Structures are given as structure tokens and as C-alpha cells.
Tab-separated table of C-alpha atoms in Angstrom:
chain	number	residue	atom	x	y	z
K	27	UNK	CA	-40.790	150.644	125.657
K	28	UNK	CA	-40.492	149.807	129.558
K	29	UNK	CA	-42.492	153.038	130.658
K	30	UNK	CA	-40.702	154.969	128.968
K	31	UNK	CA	-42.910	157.993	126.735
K	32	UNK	CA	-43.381	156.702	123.825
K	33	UNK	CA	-41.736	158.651	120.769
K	34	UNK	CA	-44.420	159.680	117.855
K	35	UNK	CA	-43.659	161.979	115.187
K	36	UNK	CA	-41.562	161.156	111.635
K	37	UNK	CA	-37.664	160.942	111.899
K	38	UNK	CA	-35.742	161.711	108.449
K	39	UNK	CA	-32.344	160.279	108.653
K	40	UNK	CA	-30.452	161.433	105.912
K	41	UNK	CA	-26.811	159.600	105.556
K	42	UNK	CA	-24.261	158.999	103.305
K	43	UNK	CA	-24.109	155.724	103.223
K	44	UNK	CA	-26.424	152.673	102.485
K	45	UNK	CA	-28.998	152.350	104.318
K	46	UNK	CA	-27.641	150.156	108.240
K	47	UNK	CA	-30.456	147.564	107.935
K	48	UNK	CA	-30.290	146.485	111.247
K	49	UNK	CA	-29.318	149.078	112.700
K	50	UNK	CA	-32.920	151.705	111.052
K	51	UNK	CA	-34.564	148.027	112.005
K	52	UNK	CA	-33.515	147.946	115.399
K	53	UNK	CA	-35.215	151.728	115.187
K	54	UNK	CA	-38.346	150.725	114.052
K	55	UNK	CA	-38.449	147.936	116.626
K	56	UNK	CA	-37.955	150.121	119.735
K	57	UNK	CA	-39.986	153.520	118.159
K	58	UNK	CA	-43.456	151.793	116.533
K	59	UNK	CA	-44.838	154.519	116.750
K	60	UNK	CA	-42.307	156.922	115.130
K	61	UNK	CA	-42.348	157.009	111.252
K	62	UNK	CA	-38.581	156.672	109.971
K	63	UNK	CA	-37.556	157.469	106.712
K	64	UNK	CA	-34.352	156.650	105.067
K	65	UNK	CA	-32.844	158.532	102.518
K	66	UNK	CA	-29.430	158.101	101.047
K	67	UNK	CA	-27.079	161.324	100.276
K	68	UNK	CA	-25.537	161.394	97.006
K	69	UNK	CA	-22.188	162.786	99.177
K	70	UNK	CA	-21.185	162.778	102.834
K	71	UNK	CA	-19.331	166.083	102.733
K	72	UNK	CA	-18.931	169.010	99.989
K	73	UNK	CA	-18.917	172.475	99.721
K	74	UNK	CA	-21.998	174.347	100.285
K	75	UNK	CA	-22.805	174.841	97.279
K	76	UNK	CA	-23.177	171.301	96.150
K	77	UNK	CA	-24.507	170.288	99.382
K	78	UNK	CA	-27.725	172.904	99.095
K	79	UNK	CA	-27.690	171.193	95.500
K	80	UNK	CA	-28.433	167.629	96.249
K	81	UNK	CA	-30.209	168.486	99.507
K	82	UNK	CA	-32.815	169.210	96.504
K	83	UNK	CA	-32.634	166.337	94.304
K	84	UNK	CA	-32.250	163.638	96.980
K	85	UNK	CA	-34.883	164.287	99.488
K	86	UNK	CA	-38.185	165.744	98.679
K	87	UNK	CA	-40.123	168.649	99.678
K	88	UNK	CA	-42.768	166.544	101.288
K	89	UNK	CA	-40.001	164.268	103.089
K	90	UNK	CA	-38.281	167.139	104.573
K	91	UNK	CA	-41.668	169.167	105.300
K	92	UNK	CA	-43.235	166.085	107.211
K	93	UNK	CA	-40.085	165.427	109.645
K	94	UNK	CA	-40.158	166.344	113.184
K	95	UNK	CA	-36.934	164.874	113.561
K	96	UNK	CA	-33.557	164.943	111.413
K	97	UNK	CA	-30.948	162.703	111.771
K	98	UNK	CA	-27.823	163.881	109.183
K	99	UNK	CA	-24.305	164.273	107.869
K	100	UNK	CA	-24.540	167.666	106.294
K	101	UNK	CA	-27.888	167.387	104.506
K	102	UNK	CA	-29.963	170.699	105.736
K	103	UNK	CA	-34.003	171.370	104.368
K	104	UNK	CA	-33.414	173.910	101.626
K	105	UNK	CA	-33.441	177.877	102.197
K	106	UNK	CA	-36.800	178.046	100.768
K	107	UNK	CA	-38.451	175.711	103.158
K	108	UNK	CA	-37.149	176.747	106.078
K	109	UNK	CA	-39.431	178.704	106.954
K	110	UNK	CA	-42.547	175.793	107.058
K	111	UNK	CA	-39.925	173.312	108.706
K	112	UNK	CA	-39.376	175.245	111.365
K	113	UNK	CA	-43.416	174.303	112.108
K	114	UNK	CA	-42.770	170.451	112.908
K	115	UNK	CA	-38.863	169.891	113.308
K	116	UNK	CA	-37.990	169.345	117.098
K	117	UNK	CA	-34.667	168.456	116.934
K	118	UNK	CA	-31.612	167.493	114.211
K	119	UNK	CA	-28.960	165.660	115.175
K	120	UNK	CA	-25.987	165.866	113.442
K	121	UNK	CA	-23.447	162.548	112.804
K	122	UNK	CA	-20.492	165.092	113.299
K	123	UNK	CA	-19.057	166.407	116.424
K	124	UNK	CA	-18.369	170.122	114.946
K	125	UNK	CA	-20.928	172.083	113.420
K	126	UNK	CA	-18.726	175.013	110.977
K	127	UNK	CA	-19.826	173.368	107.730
K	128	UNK	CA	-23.588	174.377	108.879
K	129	UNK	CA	-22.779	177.524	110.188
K	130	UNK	CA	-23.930	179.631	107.110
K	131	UNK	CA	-27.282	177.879	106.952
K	132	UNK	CA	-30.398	179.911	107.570
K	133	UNK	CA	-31.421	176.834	109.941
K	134	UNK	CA	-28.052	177.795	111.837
K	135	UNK	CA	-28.213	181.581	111.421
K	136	UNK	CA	-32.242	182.347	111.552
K	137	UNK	CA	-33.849	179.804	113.851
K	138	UNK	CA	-33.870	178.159	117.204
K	139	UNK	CA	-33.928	174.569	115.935
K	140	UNK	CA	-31.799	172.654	118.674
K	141	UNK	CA	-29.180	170.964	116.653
K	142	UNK	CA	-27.272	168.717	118.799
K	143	UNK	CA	-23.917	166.793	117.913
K	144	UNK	CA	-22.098	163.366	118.014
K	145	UNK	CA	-19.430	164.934	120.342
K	146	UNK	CA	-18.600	161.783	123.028
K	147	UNK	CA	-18.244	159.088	120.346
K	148	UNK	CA	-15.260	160.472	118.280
K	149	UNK	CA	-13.137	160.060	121.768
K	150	UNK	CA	-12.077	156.504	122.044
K	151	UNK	CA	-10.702	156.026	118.131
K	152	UNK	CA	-9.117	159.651	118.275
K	153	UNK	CA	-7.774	158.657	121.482
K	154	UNK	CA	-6.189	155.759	120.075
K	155	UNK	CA	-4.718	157.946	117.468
K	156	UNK	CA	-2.820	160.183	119.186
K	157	UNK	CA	-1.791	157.695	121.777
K	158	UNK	CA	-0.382	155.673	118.777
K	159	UNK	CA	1.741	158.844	117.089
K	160	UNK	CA	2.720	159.617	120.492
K	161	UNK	CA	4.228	155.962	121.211
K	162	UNK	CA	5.498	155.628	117.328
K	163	UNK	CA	7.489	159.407	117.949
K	164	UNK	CA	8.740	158.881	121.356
K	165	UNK	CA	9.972	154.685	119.977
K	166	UNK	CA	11.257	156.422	116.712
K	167	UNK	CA	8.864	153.769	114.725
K	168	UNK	CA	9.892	155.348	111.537
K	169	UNK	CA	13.495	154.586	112.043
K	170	UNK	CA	12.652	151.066	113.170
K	171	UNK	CA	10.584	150.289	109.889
K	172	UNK	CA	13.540	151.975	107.856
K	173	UNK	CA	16.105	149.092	109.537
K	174	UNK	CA	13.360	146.409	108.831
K	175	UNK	CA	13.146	147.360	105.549
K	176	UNK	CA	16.869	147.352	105.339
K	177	UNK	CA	16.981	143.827	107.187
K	178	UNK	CA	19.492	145.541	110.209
K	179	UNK	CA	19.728	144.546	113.320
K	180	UNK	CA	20.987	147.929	115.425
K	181	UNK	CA	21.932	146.542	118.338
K	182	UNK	CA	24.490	144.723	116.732
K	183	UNK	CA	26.447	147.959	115.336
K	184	UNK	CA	26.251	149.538	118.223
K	185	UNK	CA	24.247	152.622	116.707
K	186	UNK	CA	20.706	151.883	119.371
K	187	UNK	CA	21.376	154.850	121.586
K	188	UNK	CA	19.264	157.068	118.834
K	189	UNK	CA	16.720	159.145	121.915
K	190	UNK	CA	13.955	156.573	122.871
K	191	UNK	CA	11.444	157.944	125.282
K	192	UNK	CA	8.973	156.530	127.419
K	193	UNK	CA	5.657	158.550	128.267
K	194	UNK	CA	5.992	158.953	132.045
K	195	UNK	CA	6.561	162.565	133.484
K	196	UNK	CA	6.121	163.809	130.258
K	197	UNK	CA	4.267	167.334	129.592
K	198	UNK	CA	0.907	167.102	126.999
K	199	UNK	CA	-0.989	170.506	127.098
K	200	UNK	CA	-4.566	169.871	125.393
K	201	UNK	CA	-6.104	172.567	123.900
K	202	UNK	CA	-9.661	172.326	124.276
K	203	UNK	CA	-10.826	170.016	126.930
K	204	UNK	CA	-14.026	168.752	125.479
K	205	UNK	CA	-14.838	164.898	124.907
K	206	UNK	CA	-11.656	164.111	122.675
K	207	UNK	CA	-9.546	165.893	124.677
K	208	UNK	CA	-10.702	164.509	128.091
K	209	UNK	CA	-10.921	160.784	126.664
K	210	UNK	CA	-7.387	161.222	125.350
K	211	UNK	CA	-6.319	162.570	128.428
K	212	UNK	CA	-7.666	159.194	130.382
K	213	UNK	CA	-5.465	157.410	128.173
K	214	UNK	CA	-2.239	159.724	128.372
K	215	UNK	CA	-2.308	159.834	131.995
K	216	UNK	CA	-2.223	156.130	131.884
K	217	UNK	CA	0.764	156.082	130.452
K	218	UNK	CA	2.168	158.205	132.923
K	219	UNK	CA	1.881	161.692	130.825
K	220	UNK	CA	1.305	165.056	133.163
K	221	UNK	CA	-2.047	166.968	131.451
K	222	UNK	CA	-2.278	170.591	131.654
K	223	UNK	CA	-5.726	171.485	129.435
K	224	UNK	CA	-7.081	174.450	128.432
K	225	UNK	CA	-10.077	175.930	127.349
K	226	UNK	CA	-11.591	179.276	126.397
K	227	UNK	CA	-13.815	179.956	129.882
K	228	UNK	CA	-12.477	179.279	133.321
K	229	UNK	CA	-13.285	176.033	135.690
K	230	UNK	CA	-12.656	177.204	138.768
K	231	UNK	CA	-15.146	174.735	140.472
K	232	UNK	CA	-15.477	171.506	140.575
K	233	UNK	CA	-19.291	171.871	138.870
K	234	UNK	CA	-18.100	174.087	136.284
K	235	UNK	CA	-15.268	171.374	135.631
K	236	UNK	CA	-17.345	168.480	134.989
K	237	UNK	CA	-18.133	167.018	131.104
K	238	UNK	CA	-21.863	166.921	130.792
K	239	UNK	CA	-21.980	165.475	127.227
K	240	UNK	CA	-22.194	161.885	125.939
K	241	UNK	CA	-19.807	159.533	126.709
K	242	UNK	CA	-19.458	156.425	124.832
K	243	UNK	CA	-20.384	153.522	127.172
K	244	UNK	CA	-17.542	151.280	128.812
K	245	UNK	CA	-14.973	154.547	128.372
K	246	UNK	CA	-14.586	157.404	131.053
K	247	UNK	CA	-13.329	159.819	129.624
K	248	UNK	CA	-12.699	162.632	132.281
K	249	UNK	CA	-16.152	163.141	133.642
K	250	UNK	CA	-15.300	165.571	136.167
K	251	UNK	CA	-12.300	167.055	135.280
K	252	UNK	CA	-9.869	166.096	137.918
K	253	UNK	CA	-6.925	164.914	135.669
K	254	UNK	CA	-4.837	168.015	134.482
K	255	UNK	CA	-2.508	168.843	136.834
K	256	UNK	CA	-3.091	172.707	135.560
K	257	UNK	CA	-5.412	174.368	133.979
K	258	UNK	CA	-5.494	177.310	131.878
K	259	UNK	CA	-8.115	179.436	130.198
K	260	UNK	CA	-8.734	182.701	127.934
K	261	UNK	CA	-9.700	184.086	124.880
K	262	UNK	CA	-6.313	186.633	124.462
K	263	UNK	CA	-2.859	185.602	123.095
K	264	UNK	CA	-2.149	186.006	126.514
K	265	UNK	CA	-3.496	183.629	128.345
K	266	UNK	CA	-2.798	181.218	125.133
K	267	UNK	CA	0.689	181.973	125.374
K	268	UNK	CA	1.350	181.207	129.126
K	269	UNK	CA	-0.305	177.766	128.408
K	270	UNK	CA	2.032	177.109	125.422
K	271	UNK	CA	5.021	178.221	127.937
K	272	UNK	CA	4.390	175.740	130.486
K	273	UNK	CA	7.032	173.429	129.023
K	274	UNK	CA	5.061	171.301	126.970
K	275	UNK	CA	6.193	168.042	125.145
K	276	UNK	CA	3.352	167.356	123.188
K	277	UNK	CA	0.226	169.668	121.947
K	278	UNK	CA	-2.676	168.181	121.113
K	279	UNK	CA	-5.189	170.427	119.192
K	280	UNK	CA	-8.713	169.189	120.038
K	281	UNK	CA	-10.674	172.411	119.300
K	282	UNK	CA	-13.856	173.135	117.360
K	283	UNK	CA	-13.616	175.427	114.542
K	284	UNK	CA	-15.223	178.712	114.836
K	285	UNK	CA	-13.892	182.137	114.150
K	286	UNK	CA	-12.577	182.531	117.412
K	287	UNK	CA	-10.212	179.765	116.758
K	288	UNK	CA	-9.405	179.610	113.275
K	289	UNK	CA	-5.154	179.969	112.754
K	290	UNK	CA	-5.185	180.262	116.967
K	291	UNK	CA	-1.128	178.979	116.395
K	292	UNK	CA	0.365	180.749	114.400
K	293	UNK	CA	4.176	182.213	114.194
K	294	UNK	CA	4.419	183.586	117.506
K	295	UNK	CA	2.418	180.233	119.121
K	296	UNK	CA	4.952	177.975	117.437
K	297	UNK	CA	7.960	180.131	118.130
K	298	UNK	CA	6.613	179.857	122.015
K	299	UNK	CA	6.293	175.795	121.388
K	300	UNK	CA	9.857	175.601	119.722
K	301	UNK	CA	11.161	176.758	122.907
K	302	UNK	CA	10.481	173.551	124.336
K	303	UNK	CA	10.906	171.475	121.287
K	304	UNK	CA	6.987	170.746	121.151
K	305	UNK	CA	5.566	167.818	119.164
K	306	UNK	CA	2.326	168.705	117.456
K	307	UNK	CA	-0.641	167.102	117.215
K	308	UNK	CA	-4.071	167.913	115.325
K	309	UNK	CA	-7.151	166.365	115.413
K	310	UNK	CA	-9.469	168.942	115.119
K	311	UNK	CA	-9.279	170.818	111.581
K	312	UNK	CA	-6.371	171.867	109.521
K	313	UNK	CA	-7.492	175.401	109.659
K	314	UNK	CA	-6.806	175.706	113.646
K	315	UNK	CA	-3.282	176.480	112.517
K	316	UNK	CA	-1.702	178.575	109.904
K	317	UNK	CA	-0.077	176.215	108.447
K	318	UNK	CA	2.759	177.953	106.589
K	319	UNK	CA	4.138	178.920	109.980
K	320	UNK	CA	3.363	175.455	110.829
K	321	UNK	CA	5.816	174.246	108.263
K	322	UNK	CA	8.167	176.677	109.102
K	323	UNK	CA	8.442	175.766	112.483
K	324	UNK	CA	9.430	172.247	111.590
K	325	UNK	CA	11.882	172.737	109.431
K	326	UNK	CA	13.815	174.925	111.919
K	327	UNK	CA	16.418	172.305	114.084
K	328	UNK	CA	15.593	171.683	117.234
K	329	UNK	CA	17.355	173.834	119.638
K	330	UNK	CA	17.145	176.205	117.363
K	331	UNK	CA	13.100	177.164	117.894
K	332	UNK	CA	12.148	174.326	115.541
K	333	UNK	CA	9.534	171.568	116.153
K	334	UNK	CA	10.380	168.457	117.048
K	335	UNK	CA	7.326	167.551	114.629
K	336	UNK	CA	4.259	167.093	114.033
K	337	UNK	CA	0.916	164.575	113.257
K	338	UNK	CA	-1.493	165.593	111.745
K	339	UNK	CA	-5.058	163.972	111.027
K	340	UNK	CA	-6.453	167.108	109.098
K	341	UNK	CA	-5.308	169.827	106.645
K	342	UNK	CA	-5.655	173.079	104.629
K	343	UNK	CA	-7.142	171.955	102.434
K	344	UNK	CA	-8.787	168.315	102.110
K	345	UNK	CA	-7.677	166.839	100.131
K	346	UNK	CA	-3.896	167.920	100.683
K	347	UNK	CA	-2.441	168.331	97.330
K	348	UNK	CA	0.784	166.329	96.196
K	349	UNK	CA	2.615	169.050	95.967
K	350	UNK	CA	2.538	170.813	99.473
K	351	UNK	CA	5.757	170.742	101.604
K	352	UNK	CA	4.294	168.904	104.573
K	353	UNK	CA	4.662	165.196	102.598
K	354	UNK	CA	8.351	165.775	102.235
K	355	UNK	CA	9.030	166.465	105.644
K	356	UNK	CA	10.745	163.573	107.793
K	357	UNK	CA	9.495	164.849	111.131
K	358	UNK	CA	6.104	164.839	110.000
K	359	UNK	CA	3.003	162.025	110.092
K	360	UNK	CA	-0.338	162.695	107.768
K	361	UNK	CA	-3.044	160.306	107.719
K	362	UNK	CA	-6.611	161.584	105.526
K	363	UNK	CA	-8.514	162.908	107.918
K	364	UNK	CA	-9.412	159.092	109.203
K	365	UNK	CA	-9.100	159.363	113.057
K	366	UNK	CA	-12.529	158.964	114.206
K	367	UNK	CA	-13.047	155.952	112.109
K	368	UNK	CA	-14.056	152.468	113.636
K	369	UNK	CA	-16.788	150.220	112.750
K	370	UNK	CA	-19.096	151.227	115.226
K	371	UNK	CA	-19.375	154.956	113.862
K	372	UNK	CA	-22.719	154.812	113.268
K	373	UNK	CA	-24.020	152.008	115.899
K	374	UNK	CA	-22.499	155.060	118.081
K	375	UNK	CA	-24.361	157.676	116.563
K	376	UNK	CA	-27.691	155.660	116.612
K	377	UNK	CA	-27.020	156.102	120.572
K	378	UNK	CA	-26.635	159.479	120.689
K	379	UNK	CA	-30.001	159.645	118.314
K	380	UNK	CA	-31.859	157.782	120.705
K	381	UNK	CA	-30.724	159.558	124.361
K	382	UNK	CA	-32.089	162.745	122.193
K	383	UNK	CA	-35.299	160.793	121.495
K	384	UNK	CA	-35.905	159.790	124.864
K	385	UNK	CA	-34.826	163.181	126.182
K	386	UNK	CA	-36.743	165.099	123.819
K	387	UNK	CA	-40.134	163.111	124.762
K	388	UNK	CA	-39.715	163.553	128.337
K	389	UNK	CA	-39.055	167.343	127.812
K	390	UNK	CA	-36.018	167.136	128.859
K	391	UNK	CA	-32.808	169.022	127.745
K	392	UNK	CA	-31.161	167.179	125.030
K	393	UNK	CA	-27.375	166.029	125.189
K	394	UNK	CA	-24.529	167.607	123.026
K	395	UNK	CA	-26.516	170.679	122.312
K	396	UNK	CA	-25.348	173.475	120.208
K	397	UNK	CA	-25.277	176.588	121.114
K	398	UNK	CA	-25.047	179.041	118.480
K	399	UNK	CA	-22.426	181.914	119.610
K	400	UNK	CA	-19.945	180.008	120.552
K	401	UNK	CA	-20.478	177.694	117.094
K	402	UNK	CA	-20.293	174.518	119.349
């Protein structure tokens, strides 16, 4: 292992998917002496109920009392053991980059297990996203597949002049300047976009500033905070409300869930966004906005305190039923909760696992820790 300390314990990874050969191989090969165990989770995601369920019937009591580390989706040792796990487990690491669906959990709530997250890797394909409904708004894509479909060439009527944009000069206010937000931020201000970010504490230095958290390799994210050309902070309407007054073009939502920020825009927030004709985007979950007063703010006209629109990765709930308003609406872009997606999800989170293996054998602090009162 090149000097490094050598990793010994047994690491449970429990995923929802079948087992990565070569990726658990390529495991084994660089940890000989750490045990690994590969189980495979009936689900990826459910309620809690059915989670605590299967966390029974697909993993053992001896396989969950022998690990000293946990690798999983939502998987969690039962109540009952928690108390003997607590013994031997160093570390979990989550595949997710937001921890609410745990948050009940007596490993959550009534230990000091470090549970650490795969925030950093979800920035580059989110990125992408919102870079693409940003670019397919602002070139009125939907329009353009309409004439293709309809086999017209505009130009020729005369009918082009329909409000294309480019990107440059161009206001996005991010709300929540973690990974995501600073990754999609790298590629906005390529494109000539102003940032003005926000979070809930202030960064008044250039320390307190700076994104100590994993970044995916050959990205850069915005490791020391220098690109918003403003930034605003709080944890009152307030302060929220002067940063959703500063003009804005775009909104990206790029928040973790926790109670704190669960339905933070609501009525008033898009009332204050509809001022400026605000584009919407959400990539963190669909319950970071009340979305009622989401949909009523984009069926208002524009000019009128109405959206200009809105996409939107997540919902309330998942799946979003056939019958809610927001499929109808023209101004509006849904795609399943697929924004993180990429092929290298997992070869990602295997490198997150391993900077917490090394870490955690040095006795060193581990990346993309959780820390329990703020529920991120």
C-alpha cells in the first residue's frame, strides 16, 4: 500500500445494486487486509418503514455486528442492535450526498457514529443539468423541437425574433453554496453568468469561504470561494428575502433538506422572485419549496409577478402523480429525479470510501462529515 497504514477491520457495503465486480475487486486488491462483505439491498430507497424491514431480512445479525465499517444507500443496523454496533463500527459512509432519510434513526439520533456523505461527486452531472435547462430556456429549445416536429423553417416567415438569450451578464443566485452549487457555479460563470450565493452562516473570510469537502478529480469546483460576485447569508426571511431581491434571473436551489429548510420559498419568496421574472431551478428535494405556491407563481404572466418558469429534478412527492398540475404547464421542465446520474456513480463513491479509509487509519478527520444539528 506504498507506506501508507494499512486498513484492517471488516467493511459491509450494503448497495442496491449487483454487486461492481471490479470495482469490490479492485477493494480487495488495495485493502488485503480488510475483510469486505457484499450484500445486495432488496431496494435502494423506501420509506422507513420498509427500509428497517429488509435491513432485517437482507443482512444478518452477525454481518452487521462484525462490521467496523459501512458502506450504504439507506440500509442502517436495526434498532435493536444498535446498541452492540456501536462497539466496532468506525465509520459509515453513505452513497448519498443528504442525510434526511436517516435522520430518524437511533444511529442518527442516539450515537456519535461519524457518518460521512458522497457530497463532491453529485457536482459535475448536476452541473451539467442545470447548465443544460439553462441553455434549452434561454434558446427556447422547446419551441425549436415544436418547429422540427412541424418540419418549419422560422427564419423563412419571418416569426425568429421570439426572446433568445445568451448567458453573459446574466444574474443566477444559488442557494446553498455547497459542492453542487459551487461546481455549477464554475460552469455558469463560464458562460459568462454573474453568481451571487448564499448560505445559512456568514463567510466573511477568505478561510471561512473555502470548500473543504471532496471534489471529484479533474473538476474545480469553487475551492475557495472567490466566484460570487455577492454573497449573502441568514437564517430569517430577512436576510432570504434581500438575496431573492437582488435581481435574479435564475435560482438554483442546491440545499440539503433539514427542518430549517423545508418549504424555505414559499408565497412571499416567489412573489419576491416574480418581481424579476425568476426562472427556477431545483436540484435539491421537492420539499425545499411549497409547491402549490410554486405552481401558482407560474401560472401568473410575467410582468404580472409570475415566473418565467421553472425545472425541476425533484418533487412532492416521488413519484409525481399523473394528475398534478405541474405536467400541464408549458413553462415548466420535470425530469425523475435523475440529475446526479452518470456511469461513474459508484466508481465515484468507491473514492470517497477510500479517502475515508485512508483518513480514518491515519486518525485523521474524515471528509464530508456529518454533523448532526445542522442535518448535513
Amino acid at each position: 500500500m506504498g507506506g501508507e497504514t494499512p486498513v484492517e477491520g471488516n467493511l459491509l457495503i450494503v448497495w442496491g445494486v449487483p454487486e461492481p465486480q471490479e470495482l469490490i475487486a479492485g477493494l480487495r486488491l488495495k485493502y488485503p487486509t480488510l475483510k469486505i462483505t457484499y450484500k445486495q439491498a432488496s431496494v435502494a430507497f423506501s420509506d422507513p418503514a420498509t427500509i428497517a424491514r429488509l435491513s432485517e431480512e437482507d443482512v444478518s445479525d452477525d454481518e452487521w455486528l462484525s462490521a467496523t465499517h459501512l458502506t450504504t444507500m439507506s440500509y442502517l443496523p436495526p434498532a435493536r442492535l444498535v446498541p452492540e454496533v456501536t462497539k466496532k463500527l468506525k465509520f459509515i459512509q453513505l452513497t448519498s450526498a443528504g442525510v434526511n432519510h436517516l435522520a430518524t434513526h437511533p444511529i442518527f439520533t442516539s450515537t456519535s457514529i461519524p457518518i460521512t456523505t458522497t457530497s463532491g461527486i453529485h457536482g459535475p452531472p448536476i452541473s451539467e443539468w442545470v447548465a443544460l435547462q439553462i441553455l434549452s430556456e434561454s434558446h427556447l429549445q422547446r419551441t425549436m423541437y415544436k418547429w422540427q416536429s412541424e418540419r418549419r423553417w422560422a427564419r423563412a416567415a419571418g416569426d425568429s425574433s421570439l426572446g433568445f438569450r445568451d448567458s453573459v451578464g446574466r444574474r443566477v443566485g444559488i442557494l446553498g453554496y455547497g459542492s453542487i452549487g459551487r461546481q455549477s457555479a464554475r460552469v455558469l460563470a463560464a458562460m459568462g453568468m454573474d453568481i451571487i450565493a448564499y448560505t445559512a452562516s456568514p463567510r466573511p473570510t477568505p478561510e471561512s469561504k473555502r470548500d473543504t469537502g471532496f471534489i471529484v478529480p479533474g473538476t474545480l469546483g469553487d475551492r475557495d470561494g472567490t466566484l460570487p460576485i455577492a454573497w449573502h447569508s441568514g437564517t430569517d426571511k430577512a436576510s432570504l428575502h434581500v438575496f431573492l431581491g437582488a435581481d435574479l434571473d435564475y435560482v438554483l436551489i442546491a440545499l440539503p433538506l433539514t427542518g430549517a429548510t423545508k418549504e424555505i420559498l414559499g408565497a412571499e419568496e416567489f412573489e419576491i422572485l416574480g418581481r424579476s421574472g425568476a426562472y427556477v431551478l431545483n436540484i435539491s428535494r421537492g420539499e425545499s419549496v411549497d409547491q402549490d405556491a410554486l405552481i401558482a407563481a407560474l401560472k401568473k404572466p410575467l410582468g404580472e409577478g409570475g415566473l418565467r418558469g421553472a425545472a425541476l429534478d425533484v418533487a412532492t412527492p416521488e413519484p409525481l402523480p399523473e394528475s398534478n398540475e405541474l405536467w400541464g404547464l408549458e413553462n415548466v421542465t420535470i425530469t425523475p429525479h435523475v440529475s446526479a446520474w452518470n456511469g461513474r456513480y459508484l466508481e465515484r463513491t468507491v473514492g470517497v470510501l477510500e479517502e475515508n479509509l485512508a483518513r480514518g487509519a491515519r486518525g485523521d478527520e474524515l471528509v464530508n462529515a456529518v454533523d448532526r444539528e445542522r442535518g448535513y
